[in-house]
mmCIF file of C-alpha atoms in Angstrom:
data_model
loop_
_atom_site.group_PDB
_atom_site.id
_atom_site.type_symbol
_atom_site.label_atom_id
_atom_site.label_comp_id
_atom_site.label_asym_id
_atom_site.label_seq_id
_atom_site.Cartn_x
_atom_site.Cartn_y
_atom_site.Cartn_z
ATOM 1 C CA UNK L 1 9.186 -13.482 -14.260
ATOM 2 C CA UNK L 2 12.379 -11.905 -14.837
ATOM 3 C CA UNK L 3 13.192 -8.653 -11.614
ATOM 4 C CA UNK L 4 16.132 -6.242 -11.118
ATOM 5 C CA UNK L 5 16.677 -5.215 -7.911
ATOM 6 C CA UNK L 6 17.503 -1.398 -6.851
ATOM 7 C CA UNK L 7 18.931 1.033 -4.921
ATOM 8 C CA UNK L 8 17.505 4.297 -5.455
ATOM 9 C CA UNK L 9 18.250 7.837 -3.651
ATOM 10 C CA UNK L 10 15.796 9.583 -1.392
ATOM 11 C CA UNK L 11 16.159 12.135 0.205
ATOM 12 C CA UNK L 12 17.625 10.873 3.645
ATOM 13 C CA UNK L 13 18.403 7.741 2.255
ATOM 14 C CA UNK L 14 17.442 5.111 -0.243
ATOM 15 C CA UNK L 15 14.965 2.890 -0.876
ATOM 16 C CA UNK L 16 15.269 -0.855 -2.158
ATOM 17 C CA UNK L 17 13.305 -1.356 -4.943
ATOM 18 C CA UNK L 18 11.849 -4.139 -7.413
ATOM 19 C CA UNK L 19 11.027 -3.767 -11.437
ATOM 20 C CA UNK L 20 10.118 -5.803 -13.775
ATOM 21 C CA UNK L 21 8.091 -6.113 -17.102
ATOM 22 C CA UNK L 22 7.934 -4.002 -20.138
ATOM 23 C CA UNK L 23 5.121 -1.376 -21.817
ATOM 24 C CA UNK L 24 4.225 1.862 -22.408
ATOM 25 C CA UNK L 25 2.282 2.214 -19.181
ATOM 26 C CA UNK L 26 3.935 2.343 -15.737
ATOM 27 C CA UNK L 27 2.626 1.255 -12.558
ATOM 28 C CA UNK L 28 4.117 1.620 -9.058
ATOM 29 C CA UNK L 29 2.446 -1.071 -6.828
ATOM 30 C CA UNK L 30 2.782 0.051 -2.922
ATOM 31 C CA UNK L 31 2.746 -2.914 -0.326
ATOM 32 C CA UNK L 32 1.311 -3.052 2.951
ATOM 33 C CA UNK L 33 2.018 -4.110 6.595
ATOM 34 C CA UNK L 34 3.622 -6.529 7.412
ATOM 35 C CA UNK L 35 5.141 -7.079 4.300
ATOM 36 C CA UNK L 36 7.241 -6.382 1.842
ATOM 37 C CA UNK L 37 7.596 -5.141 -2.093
ATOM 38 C CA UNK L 38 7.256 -9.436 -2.975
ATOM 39 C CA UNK L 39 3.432 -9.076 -1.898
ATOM 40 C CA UNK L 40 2.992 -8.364 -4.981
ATOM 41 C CA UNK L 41 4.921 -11.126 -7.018
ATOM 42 C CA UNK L 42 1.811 -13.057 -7.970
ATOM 43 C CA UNK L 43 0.317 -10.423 -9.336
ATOM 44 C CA UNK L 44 3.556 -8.483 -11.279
ATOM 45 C CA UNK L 45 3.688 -12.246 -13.271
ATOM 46 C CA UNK L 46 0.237 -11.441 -14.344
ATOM 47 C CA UNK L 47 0.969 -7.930 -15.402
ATOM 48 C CA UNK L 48 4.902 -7.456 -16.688
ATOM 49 C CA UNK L 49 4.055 -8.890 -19.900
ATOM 50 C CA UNK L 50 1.921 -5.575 -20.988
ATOM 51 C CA UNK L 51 3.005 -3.150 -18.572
ATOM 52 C CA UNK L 52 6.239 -1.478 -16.737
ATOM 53 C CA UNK L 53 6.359 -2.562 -12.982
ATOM 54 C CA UNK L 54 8.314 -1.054 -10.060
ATOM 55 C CA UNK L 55 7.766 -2.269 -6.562
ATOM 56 C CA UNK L 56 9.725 -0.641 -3.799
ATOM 57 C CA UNK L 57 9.668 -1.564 -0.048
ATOM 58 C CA UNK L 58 8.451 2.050 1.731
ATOM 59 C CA UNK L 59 10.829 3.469 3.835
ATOM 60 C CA UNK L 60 11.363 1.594 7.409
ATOM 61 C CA UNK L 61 9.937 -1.881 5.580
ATOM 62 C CA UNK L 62 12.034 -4.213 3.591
ATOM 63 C CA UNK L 63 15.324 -4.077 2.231
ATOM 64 C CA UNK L 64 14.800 0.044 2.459
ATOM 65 C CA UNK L 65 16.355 2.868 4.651
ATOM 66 C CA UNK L 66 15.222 2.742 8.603
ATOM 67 C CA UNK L 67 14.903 7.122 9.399
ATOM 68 C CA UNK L 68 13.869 7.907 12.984
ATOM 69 C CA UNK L 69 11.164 10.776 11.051
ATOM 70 C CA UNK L 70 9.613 11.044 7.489
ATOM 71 C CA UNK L 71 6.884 9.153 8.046
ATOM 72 C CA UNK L 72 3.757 10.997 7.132
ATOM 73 C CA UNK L 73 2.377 10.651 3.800
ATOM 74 C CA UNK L 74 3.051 13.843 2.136
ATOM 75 C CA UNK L 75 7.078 12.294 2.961
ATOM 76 C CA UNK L 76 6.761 9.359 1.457
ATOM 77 C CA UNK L 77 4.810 11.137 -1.571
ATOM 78 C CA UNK L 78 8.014 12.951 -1.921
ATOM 79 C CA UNK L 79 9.468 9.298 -1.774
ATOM 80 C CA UNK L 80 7.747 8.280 -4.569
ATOM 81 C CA UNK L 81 8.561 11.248 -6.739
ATOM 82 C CA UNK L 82 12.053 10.229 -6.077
ATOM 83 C CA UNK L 83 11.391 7.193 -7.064
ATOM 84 C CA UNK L 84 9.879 7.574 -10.662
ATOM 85 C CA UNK L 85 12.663 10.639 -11.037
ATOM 86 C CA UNK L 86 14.641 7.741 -10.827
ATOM 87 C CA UNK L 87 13.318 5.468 -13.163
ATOM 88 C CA UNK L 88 13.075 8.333 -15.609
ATOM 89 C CA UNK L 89 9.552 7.945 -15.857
ATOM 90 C CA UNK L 90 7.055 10.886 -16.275
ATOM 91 C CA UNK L 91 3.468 9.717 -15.178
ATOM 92 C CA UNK L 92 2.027 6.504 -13.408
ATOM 93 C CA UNK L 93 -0.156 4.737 -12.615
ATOM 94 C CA UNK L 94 -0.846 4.077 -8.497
ATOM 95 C CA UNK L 95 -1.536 0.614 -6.691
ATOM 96 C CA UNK L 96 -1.648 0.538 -3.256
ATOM 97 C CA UNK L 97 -2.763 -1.872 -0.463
ATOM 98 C CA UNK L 98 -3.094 -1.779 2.903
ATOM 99 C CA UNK L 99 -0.366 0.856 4.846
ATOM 100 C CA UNK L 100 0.518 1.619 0.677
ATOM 101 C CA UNK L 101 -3.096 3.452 0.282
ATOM 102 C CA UNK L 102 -2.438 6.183 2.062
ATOM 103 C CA UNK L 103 1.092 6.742 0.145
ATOM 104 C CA UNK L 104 -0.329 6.024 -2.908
ATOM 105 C CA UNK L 105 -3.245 8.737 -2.151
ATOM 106 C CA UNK L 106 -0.819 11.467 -0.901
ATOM 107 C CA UNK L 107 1.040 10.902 -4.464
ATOM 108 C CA UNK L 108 -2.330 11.238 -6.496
ATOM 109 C CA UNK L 109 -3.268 14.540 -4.471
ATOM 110 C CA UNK L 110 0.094 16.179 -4.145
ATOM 111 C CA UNK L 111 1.617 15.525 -7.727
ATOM 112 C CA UNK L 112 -1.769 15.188 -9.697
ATOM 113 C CA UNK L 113 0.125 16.091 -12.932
ATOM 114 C CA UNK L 114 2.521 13.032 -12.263
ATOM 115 C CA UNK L 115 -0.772 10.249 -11.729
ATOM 116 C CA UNK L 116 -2.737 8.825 -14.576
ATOM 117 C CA UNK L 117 -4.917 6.558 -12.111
ATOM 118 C CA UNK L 118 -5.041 5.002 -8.738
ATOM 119 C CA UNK L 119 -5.912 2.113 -7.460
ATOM 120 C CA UNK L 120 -6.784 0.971 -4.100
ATOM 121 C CA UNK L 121 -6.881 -2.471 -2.064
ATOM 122 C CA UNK L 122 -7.759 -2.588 1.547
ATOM 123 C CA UNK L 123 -6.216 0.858 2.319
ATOM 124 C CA UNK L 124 -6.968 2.388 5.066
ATOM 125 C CA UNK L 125 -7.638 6.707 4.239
ATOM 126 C CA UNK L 126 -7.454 7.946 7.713
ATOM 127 C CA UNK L 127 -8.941 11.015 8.753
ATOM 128 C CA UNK L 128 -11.370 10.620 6.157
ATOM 129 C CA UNK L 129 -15.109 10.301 8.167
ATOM 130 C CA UNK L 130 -18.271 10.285 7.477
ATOM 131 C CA UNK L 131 -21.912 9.316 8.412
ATOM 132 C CA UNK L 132 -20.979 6.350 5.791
ATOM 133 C CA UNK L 133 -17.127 6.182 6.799
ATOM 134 C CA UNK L 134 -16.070 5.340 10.033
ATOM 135 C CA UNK L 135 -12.822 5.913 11.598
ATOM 136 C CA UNK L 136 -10.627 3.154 10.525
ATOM 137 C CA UNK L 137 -8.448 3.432 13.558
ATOM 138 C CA UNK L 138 -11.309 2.441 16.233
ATOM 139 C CA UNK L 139 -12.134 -0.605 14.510
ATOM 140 C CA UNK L 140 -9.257 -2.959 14.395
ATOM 141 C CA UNK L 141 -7.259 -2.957 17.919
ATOM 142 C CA UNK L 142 -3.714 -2.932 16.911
ATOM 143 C CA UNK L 143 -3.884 0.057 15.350
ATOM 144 C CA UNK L 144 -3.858 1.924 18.583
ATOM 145 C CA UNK L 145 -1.577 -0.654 19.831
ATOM 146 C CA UNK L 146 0.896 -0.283 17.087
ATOM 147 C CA UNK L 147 1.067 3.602 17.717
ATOM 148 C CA UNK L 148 2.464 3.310 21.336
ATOM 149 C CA UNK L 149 5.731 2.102 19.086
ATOM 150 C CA UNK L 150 8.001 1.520 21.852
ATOM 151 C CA UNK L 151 5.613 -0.367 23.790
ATOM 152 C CA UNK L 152 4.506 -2.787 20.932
ATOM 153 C CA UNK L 153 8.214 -3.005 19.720
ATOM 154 C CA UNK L 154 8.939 -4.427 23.213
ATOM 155 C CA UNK L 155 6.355 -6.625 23.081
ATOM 156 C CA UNK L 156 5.837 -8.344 19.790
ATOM 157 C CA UNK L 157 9.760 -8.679 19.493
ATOM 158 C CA UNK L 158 9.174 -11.212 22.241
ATOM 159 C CA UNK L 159 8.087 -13.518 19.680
ATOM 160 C CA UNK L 160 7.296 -11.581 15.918
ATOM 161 C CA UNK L 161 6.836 -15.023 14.305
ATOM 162 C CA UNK L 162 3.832 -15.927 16.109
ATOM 163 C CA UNK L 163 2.522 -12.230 15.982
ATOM 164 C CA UNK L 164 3.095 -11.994 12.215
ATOM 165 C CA UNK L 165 1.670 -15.020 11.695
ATOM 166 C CA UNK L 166 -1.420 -14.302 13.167
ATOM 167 C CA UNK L 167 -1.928 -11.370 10.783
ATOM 168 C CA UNK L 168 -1.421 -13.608 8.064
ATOM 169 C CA UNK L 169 -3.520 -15.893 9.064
ATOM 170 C CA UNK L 170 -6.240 -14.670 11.147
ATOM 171 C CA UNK L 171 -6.793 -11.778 8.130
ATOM 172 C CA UNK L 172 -7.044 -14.142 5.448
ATOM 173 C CA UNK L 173 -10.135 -16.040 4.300
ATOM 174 C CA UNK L 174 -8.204 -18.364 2.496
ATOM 175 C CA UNK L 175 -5.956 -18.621 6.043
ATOM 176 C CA UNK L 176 -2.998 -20.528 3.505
ATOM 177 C CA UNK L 177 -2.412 -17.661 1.327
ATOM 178 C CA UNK L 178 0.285 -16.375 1.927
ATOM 179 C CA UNK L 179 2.823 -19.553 1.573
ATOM 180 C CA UNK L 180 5.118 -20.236 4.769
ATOM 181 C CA UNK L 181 8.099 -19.221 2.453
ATOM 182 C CA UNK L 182 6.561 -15.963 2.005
ATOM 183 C CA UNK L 183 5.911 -15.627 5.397
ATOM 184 C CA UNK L 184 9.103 -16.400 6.756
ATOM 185 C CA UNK L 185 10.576 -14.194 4.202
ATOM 186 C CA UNK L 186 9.015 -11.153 5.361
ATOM 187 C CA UNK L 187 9.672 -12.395 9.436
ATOM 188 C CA UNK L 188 13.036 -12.185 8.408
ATOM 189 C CA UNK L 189 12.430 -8.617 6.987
ATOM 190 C CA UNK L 190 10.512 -7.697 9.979
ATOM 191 C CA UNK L 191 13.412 -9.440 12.382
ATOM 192 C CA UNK L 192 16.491 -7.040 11.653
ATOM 193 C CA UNK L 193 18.226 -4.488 14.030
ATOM 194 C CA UNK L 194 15.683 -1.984 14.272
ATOM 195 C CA UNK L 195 13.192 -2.955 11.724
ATOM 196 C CA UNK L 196 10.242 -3.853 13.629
ATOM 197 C CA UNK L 197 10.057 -0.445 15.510
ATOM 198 C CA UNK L 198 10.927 1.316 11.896
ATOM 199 C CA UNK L 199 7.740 -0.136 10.657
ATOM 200 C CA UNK L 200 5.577 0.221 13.227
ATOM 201 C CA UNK L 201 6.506 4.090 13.139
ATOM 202 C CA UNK L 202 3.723 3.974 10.159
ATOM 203 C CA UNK L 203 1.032 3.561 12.336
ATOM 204 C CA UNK L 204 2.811 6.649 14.912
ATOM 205 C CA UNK L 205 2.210 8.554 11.767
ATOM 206 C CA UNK L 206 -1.244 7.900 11.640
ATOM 207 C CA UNK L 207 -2.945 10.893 13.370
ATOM 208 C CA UNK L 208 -0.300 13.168 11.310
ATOM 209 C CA UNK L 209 -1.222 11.380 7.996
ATOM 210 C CA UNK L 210 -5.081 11.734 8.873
ATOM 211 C CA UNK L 211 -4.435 15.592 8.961
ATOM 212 C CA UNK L 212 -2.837 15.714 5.174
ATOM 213 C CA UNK L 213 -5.504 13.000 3.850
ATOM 214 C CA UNK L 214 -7.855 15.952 4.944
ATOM 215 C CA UNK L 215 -6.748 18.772 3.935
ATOM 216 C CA UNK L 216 -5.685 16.918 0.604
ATOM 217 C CA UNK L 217 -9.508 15.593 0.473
ATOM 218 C CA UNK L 218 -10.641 19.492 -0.045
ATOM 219 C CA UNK L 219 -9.961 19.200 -4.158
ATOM 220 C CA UNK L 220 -11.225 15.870 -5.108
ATOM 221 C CA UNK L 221 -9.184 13.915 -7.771
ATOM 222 C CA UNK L 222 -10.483 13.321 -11.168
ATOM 223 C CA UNK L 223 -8.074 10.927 -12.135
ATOM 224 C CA UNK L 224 -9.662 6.998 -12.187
ATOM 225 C CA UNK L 225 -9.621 5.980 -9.102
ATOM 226 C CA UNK L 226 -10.911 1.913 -8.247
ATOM 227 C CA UNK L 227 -11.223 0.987 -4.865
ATOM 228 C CA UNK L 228 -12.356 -2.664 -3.510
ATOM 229 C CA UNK L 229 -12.356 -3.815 0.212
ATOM 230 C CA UNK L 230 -12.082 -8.080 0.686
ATOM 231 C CA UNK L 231 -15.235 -8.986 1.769
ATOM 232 C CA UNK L 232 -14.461 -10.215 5.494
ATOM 233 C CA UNK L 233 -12.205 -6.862 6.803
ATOM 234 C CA UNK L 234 -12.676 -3.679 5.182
ATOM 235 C CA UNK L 235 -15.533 -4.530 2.861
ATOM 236 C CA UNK L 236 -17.491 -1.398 1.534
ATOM 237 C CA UNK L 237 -15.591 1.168 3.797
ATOM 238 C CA UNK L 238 -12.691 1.100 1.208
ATOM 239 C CA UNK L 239 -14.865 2.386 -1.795
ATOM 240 C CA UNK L 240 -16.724 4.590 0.152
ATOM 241 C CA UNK L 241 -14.082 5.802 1.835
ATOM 242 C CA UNK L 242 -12.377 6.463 -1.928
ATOM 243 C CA UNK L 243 -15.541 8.261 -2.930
ATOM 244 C CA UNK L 244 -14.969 11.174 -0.646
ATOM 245 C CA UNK L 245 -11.599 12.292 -2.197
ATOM 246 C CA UNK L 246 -12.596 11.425 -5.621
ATOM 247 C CA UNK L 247 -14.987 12.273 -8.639
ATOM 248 C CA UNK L 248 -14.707 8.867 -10.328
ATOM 249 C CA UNK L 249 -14.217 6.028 -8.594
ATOM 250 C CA UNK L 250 -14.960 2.123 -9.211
ATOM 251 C CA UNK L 251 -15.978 0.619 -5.868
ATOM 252 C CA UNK L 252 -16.600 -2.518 -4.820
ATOM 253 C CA UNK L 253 -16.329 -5.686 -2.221
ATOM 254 C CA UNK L 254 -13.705 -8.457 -3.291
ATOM 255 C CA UNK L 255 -16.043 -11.590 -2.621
ATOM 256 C CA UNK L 256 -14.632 -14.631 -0.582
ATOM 257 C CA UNK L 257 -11.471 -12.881 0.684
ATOM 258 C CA UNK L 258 -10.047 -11.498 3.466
ATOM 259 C CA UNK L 259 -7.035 -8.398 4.037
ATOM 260 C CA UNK L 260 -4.533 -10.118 1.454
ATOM 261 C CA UNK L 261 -6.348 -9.450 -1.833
ATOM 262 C CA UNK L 262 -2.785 -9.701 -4.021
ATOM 263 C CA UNK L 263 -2.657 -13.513 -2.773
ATOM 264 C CA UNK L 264 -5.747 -14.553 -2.274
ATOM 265 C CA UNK L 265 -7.261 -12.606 -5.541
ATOM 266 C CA UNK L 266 -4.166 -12.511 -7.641
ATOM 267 C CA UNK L 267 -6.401 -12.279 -10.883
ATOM 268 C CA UNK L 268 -8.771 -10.147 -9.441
ATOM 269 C CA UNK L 269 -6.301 -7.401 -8.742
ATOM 270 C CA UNK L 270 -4.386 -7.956 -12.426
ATOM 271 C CA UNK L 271 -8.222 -7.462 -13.727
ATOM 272 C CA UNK L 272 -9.013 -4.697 -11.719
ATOM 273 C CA UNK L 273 -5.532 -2.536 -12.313
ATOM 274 C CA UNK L 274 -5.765 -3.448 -15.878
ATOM 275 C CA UNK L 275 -9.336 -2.154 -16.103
ATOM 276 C CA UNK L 276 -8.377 1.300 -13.985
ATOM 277 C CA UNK L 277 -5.088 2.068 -16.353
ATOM 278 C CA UNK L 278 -7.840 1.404 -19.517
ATOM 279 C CA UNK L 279 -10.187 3.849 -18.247
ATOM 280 C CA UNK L 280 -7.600 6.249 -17.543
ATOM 281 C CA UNK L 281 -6.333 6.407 -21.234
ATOM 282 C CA UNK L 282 -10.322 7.285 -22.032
ATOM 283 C CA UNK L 283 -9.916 9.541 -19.077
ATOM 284 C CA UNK L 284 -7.118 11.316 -21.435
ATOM 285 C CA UNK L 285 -8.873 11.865 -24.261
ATOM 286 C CA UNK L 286 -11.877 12.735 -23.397
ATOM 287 C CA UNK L 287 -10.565 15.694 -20.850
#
């Protein structure tokens, strides 16, 4: 699999970013924590052969700008826009996974003329509760941890190998996943001058971000929308969280895997995305 890398202009700043592949179709894919654009490598050499693929690292992750603010997820919506500006590209198609699913969301709901579908993998939509949806941020304890940012900066830079690891790890089902070259590759993106507290400033955002999610939840999307949870974390609150900010949604558990669908479920997720950007050109003729 062939990838450029780029630089592209934000406001504020820029943001690194990864494409690859060819089509008609375009599809951002939006990583998760802690990681990088490359989470989705495995499944990009499933996909560029049919479809246009651009990867960036959000801001404060990566290879991308470190801000001190801008972290909400109408922001990084605006990020986004940037991004496809960029590209020259007029509508796409959303992927996003873990700390990417609310981004990707945001996107759908602010520039609904801009999305043809989304898709969603593990992502948390906070602020979105029911009797069927709990809130996300009770249920795993380093959420709350992560939000005291100074705090947990101070304390997992101690030793973020052994923390990072964990996640990878102890959030897998298939605990050898995620390869300890890939790991190590996104310690050292997690290592630099200031990136570990950049990052963790997406979890600060999260009572912020819960506030949009709702407010954006008032006009449900009617764009495809697929939305699976691995079967051992976030199971069926992903779809049924996704079914309370959208009229058409494919939910479902991902069987025999844990938080890191793109590795453990490469094919899976290449099915599933495939799948969502086919029912969205039905979607488009039919409406």
């Amino acid at each position: 699999m062939s990838r450029t890398s780029h630089r592209v202009p934000v406001e504020g700043g820029f943001l690194h970013a990864l494409s690859s592949g060819h089509g008609d179709e375009t599809i951002v894919l939006l990583h998760g924590w802690p990681q990088t654009s490359r989470e989705w490598d495995r499944v990009s050499a499933l996909l560029d052969g049919d479809y246009r693929l651009i990867a960036p690292d959000l801001r404060g992750c990566g290879d991308s700008f470190k801000p001190m603010t801008g972290y909400d997820a109408l922001t990084q919506a605006d990020d986004i826009l940037a991004l496809i500006q960029h590209f020259g590209v007029g509508r796409v198609h959303l992927v996003g996974h873990d700390l990417g699913g609310p981004v990707a969301y945001a996107f759908a709901a602010k520039y609904r003329d801009r999305c043809k579908s989304l898709t969603l993998i593990e992502a948390p939509l906070w602020g979105i509760v029911s009797d069927e949806v709990p809130d996300l941020a009770t249920l795993f304890w380093h959420l709350k941890f992560h939000q005291d940012v100074d705090m947990a900066t101070k304390m997992i830079g101690s030793d973020i190998p052994a923390y990072l690891n964990h996640f990878y790890r102890d959030f897998a089902f298939n605990p050898n996943a995620i390869t300890p070259n890939e790991a190590a590759d996104y310690i050292r993106a997690y290592s630099g001058v200031g990136a570990l507290r950049a990052s963790l400033m997406q979890y600060h955002a999260i009572p912020e971000i819960g506030e949009q999610l709702k407010e954006l939840s008032a006009q449900k999307l009617t764009v495809p929308v697929a939305s699976y949870g691995g079967a051992m974390v976030m199971a069926d609150y992903s779809g049924n969280a996704a079914k309370l900010v959208a009229e058409k949604v494919d939910a479902g558990i991902v069987e025999n895997c844990g938080h890191w669908v793109p590795e453990e479920r490469p094919e899976f997720v290449a099915d599933l995305i495939r799948k969502t950007v086919s029912r969205a050109g039905s979607h488009a003729v039919t409406e």
